[in-house]
Coordinates of N, CA, C and O in Angstrom, one line a residue:
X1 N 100.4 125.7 93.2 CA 99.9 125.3 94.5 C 98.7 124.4 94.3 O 97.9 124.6 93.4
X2 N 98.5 123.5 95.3 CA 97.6 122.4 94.9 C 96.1 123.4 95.5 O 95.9 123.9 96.5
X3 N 95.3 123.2 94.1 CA 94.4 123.0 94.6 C 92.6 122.7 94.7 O 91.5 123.2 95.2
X4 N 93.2 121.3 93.7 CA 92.0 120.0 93.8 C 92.7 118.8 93.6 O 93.9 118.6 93.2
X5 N 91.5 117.7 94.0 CA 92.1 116.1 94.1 C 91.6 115.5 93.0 O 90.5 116.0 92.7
X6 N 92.0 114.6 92.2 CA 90.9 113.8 91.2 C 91.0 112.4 92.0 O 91.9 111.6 91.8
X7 N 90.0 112.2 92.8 CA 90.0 110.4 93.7 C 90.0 109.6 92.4 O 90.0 109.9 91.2
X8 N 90.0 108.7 93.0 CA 90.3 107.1 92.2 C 89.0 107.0 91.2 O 89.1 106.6 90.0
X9 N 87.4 107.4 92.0 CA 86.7 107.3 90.7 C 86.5 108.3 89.9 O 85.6 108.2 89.1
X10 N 87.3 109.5 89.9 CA 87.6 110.2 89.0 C 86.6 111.5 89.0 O 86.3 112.3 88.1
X11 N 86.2 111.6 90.2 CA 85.5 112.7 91.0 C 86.3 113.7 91.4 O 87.2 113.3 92.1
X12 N 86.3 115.4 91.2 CA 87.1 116.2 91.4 C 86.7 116.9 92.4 O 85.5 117.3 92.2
X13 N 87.3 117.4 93.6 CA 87.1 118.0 94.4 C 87.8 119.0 95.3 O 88.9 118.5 95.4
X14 N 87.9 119.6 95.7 CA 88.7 121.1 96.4 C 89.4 120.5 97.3 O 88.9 119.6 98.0
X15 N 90.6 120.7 97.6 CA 91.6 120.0 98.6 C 91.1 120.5 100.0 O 90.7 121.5 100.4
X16 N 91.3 119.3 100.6 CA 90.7 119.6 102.2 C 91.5 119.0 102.9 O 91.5 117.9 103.3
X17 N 92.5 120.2 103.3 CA 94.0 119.7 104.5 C 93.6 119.1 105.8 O 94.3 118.5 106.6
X18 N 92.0 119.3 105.9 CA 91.4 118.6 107.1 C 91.6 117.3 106.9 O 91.7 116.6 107.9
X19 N 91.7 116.7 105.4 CA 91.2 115.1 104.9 C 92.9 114.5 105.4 O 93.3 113.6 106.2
X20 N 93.6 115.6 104.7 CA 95.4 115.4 105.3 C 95.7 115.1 106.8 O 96.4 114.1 107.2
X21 N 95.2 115.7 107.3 CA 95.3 115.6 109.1 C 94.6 114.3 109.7 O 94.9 113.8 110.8
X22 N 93.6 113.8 108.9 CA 93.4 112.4 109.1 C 94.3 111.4 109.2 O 94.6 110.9 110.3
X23 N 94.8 111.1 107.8 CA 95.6 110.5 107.3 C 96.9 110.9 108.8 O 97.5 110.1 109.7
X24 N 97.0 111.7 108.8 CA 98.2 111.7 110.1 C 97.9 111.5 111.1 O 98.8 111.2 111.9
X25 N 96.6 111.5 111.6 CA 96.1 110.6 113.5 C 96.2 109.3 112.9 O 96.6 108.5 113.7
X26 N 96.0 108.8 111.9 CA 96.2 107.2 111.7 C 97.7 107.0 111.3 O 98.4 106.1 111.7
X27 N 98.0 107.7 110.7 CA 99.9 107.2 110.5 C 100.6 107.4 111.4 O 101.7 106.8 111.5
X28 N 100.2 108.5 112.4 CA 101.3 108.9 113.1 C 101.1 108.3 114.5 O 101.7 108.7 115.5
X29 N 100.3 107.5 114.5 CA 99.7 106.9 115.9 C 101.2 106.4 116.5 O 102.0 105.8 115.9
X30 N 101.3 106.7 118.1 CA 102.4 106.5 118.5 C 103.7 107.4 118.7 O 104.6 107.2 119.4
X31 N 103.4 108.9 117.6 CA 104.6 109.2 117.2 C 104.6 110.6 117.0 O 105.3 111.3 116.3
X32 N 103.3 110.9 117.8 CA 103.0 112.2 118.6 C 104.3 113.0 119.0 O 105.2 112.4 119.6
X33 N 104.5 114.5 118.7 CA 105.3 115.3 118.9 C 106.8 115.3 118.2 O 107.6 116.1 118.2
X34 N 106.8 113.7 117.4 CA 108.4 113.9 116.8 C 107.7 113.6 115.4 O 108.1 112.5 114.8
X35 N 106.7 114.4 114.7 CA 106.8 114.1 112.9 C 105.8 115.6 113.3 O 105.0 115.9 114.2
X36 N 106.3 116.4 112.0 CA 106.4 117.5 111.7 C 105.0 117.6 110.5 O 105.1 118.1 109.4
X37 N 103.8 116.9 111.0 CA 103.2 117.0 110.1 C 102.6 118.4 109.1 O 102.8 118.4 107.9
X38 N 102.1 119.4 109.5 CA 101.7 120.2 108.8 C 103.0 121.1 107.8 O 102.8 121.7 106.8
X39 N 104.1 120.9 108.2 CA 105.3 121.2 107.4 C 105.5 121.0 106.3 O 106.0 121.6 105.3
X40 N 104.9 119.6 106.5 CA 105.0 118.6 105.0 C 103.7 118.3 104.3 O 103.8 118.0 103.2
X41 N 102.8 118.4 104.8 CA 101.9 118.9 104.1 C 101.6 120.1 103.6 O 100.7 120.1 102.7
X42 N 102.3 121.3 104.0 CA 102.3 122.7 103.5 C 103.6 122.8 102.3 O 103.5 123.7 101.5
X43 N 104.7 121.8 102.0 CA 105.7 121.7 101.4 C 105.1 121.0 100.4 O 105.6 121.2 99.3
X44 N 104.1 120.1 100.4 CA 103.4 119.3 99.1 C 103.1 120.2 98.2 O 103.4 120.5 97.0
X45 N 102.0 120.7 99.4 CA 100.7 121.9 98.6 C 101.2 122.7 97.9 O 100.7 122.9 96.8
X46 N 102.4 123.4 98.5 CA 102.9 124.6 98.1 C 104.0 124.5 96.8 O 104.3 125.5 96.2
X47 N 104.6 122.8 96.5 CA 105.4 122.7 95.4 C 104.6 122.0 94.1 O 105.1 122.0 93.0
X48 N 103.3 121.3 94.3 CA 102.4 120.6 93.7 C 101.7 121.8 92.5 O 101.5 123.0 92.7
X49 N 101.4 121.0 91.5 CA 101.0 121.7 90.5 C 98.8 122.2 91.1 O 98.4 121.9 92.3
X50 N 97.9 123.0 90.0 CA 96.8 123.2 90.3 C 96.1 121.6 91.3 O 95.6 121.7 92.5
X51 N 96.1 120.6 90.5 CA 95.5 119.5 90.7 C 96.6 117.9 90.5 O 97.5 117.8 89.7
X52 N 96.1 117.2 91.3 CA 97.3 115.9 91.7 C 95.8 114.5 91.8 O 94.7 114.8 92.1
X53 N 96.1 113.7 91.5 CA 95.2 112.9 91.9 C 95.4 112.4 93.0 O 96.5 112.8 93.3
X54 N 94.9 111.6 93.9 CA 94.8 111.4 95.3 C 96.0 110.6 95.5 O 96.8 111.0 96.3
X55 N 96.2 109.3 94.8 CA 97.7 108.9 94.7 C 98.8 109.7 94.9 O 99.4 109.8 96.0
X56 N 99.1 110.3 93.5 CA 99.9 111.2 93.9 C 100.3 112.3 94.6 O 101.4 112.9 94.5
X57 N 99.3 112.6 95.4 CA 99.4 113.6 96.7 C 99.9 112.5 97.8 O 100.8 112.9 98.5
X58 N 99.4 111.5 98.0 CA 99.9 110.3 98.6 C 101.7 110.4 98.5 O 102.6 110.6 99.3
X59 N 101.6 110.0 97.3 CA 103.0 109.7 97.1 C 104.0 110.9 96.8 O 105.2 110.8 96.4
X60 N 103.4 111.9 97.2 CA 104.1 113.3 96.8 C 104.2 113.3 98.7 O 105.2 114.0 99.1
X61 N 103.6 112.9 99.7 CA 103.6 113.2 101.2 C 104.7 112.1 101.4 O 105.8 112.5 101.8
X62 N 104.6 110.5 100.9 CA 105.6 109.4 101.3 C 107.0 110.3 101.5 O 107.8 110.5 102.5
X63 N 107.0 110.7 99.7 CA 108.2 111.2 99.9 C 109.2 112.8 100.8 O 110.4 113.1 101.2
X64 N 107.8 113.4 100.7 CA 108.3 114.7 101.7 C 108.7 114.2 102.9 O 109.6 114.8 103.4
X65 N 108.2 112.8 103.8 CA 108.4 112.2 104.7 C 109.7 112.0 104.9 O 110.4 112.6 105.7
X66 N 110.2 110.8 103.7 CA 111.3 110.4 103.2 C 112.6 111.5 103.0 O 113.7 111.0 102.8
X67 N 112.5 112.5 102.9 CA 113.5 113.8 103.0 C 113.3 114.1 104.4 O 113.6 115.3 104.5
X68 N 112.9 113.6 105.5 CA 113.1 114.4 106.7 C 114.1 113.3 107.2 O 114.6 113.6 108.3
X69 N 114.4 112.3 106.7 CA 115.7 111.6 107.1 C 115.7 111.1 108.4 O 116.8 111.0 108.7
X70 N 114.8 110.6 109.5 CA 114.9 110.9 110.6 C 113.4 109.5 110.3 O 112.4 109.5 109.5
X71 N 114.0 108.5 111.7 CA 113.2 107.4 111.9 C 111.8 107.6 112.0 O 111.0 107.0 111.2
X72 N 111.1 108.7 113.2 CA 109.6 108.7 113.3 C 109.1 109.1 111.6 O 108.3 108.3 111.1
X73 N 109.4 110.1 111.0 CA 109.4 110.3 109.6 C 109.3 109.6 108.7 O 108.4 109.8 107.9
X74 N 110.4 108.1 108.6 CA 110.7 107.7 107.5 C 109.3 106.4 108.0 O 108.8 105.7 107.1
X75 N 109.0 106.2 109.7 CA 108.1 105.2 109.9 C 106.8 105.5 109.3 O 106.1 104.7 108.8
X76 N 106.4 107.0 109.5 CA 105.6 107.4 108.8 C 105.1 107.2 107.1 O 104.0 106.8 106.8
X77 N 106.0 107.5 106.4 CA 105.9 107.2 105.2 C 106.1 105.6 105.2 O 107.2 105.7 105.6
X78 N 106.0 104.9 105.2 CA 106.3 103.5 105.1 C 104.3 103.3 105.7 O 103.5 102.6 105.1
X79 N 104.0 103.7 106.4 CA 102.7 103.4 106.7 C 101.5 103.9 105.4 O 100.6 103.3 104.9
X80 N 102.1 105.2 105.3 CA 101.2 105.9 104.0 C 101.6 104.9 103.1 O 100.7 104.2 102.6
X81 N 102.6 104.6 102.8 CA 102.9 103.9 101.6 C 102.3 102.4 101.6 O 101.8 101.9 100.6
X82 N 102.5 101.6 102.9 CA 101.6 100.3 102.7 C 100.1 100.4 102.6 O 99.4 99.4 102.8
X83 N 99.7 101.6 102.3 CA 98.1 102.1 102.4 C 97.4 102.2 100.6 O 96.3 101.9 100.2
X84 N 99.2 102.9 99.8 CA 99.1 102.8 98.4 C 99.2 101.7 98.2 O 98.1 101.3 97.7
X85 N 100.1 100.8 98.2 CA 100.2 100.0 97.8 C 98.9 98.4 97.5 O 98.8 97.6 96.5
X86 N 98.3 98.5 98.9 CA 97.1 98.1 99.0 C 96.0 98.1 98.1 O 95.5 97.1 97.6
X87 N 95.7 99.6 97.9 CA 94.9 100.0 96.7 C 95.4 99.7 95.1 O 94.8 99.2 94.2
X88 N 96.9 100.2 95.3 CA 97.1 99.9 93.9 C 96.6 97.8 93.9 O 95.7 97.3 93.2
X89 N 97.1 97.2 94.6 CA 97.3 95.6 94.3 C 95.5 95.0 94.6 O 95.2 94.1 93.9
X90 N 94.7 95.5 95.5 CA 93.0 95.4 95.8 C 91.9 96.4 95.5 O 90.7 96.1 95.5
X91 N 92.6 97.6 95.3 CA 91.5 98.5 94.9 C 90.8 98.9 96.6 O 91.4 98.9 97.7
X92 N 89.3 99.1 96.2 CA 88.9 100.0 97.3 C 88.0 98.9 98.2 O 87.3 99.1 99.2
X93 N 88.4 97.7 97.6 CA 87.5 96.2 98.3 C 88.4 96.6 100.2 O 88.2 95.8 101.2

């Protein structure tokens, strides 16, 4: 079960599902009542090893999204995911 982040500069810190619930008023803007957020955030945490780096908690949510098969879902991930992708290609500029 997850439970610390290593961020990008390599700072480790205690998982804070509050920081998660962010990330979903900004992804999920619009799409209120049909995405199942804390499900899938409780399905990361709970299959994820002690510690994930922030990416890959990222990319471990894209795809819990991506198994709910269902449009508000799959729009969501596609938002998280142009957010990685960003960082990976610009970094934190």
């Amino acid at each position: 079960m997850l439970k610390t982040i290593v961020k990008r500069n390599g700072q480790v810190e205690e998982f804070a599902p509050p920081k998660a619930n962010h990330w979903a008023m900004w992804a999920g803007k619009g799409l209120e009542g049909r995405i199942d957020w804390p499900t899938v955030v409780r399905e990361v945490v709970r299959t994820s090893p002690d510690q994930l780096t922030s990416q890959e908690f990222q990319e471990r949510l894209v795809n819990a999204c991506l198994q709910r098969f269902d449009y508000p879902h799959n729009l969501m991930a596609g938002r998280l995911y142009s957010v990685l992708l960003r960082k990976k290609m610009f970094g934190d500029e």
